[in-house]
Coordinates of N, CA and C in Angstrom, one line a residue:
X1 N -37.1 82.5 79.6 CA -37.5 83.6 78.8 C -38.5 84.4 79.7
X2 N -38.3 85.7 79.8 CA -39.6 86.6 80.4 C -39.5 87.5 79.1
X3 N -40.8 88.0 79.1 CA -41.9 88.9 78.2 C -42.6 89.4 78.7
X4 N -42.8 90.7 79.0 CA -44.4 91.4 78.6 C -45.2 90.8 77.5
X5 N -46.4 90.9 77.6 CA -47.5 91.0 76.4 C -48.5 91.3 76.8
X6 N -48.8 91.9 75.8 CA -50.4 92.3 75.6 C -51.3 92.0 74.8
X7 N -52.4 92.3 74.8 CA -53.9 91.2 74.1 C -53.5 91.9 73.1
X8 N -53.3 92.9 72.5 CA -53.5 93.2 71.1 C -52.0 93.8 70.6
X9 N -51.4 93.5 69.4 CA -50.2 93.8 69.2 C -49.5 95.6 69.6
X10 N -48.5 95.8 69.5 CA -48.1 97.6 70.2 C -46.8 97.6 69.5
X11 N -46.5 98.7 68.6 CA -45.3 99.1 68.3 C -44.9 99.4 69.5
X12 N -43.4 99.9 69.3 CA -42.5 100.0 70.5 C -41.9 101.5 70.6
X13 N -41.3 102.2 71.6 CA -41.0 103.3 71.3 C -40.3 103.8 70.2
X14 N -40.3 105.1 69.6 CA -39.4 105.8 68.7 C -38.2 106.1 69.3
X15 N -37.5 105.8 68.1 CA -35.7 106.3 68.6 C -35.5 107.7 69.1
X16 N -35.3 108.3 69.6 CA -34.1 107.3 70.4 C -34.4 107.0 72.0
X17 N -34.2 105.9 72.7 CA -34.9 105.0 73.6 C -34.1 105.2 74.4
X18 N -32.7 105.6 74.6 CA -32.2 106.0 75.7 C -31.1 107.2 75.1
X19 N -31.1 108.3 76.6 CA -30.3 109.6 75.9 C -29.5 109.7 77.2
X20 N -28.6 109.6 77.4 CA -26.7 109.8 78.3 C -27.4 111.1 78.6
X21 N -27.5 111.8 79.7 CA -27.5 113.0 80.1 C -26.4 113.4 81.3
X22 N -26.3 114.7 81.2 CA -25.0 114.7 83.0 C -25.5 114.5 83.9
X23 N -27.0 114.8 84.3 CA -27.3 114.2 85.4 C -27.8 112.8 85.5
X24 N -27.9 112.4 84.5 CA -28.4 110.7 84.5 C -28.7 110.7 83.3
X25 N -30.0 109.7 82.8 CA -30.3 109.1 81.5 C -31.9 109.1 81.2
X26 N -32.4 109.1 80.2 CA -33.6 108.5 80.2 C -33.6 107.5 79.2
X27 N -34.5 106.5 79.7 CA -34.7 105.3 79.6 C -36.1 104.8 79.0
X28 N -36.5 105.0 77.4 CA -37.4 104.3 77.4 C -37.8 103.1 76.2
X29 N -37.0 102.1 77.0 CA -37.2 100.6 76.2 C -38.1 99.7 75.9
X30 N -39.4 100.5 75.9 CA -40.4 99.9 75.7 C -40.3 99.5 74.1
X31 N -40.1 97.9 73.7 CA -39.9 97.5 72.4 C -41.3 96.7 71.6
X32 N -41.1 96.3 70.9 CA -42.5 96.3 70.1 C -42.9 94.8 70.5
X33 N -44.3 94.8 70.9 CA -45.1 93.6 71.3 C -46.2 93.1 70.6
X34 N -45.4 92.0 69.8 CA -46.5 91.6 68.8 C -47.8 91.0 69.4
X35 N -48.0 90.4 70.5 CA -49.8 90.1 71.4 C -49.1 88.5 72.1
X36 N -50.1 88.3 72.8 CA -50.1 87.3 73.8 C -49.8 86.1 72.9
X37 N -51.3 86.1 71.9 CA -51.3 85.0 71.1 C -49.9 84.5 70.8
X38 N -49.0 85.4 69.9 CA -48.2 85.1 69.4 C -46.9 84.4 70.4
X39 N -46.5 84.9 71.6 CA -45.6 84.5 72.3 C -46.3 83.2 72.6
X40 N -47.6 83.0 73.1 CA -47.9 81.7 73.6 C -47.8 80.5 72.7
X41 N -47.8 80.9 71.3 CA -47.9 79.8 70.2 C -46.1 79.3 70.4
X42 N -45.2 80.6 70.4 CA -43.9 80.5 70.6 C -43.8 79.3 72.0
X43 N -44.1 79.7 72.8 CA -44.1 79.2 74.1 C -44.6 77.3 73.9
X44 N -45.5 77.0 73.1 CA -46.6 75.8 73.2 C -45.6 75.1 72.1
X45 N -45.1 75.6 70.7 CA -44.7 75.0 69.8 C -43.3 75.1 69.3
X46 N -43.0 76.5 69.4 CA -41.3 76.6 68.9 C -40.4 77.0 69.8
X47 N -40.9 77.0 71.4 CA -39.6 76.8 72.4 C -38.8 75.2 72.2
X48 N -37.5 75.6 71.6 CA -37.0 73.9 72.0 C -35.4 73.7 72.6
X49 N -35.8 74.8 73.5 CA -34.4 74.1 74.6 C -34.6 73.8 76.0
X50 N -35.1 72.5 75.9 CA -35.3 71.5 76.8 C -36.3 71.8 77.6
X51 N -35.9 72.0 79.3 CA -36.8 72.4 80.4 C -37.2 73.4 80.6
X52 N -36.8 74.7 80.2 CA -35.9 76.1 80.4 C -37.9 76.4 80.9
X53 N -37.7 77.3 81.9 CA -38.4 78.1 82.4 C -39.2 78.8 81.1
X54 N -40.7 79.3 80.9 CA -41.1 80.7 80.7 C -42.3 81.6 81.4
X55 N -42.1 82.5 81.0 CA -43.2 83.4 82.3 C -43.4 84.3 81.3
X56 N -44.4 84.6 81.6 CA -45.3 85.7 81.2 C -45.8 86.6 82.1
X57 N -45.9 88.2 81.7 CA -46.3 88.7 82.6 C -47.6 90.3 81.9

């Protein structure tokens, strides 16, 4: 599993997150980040498939 997080929780962008244009697209998938704490509790107690890698960044 990789994640972003941040020390204090962050909604995520408003819809709409990405728009098809003719010359290209914009892209912004910034999704909502409930805080560090929270993934790391995920990470320490309710990851349970096996060995599996996680990272934080």
């Amino acid at each position: 599993m990789t994640k972003s997080c941040t020390v204090s929780p962050r909604e995520g962008s408003s819809s709409p997150r990405y728009v098809d244009l003719q010359l290209g697209s914009i892209n912004s998938m910034q999704l909502t980040n409930l805080d560090f704490n929270f993934y790391l509790d995920y990470a320490l107690n309710g990851h349970k498939y096996g060995n599996d890698n996680l990272f934080f960044q």
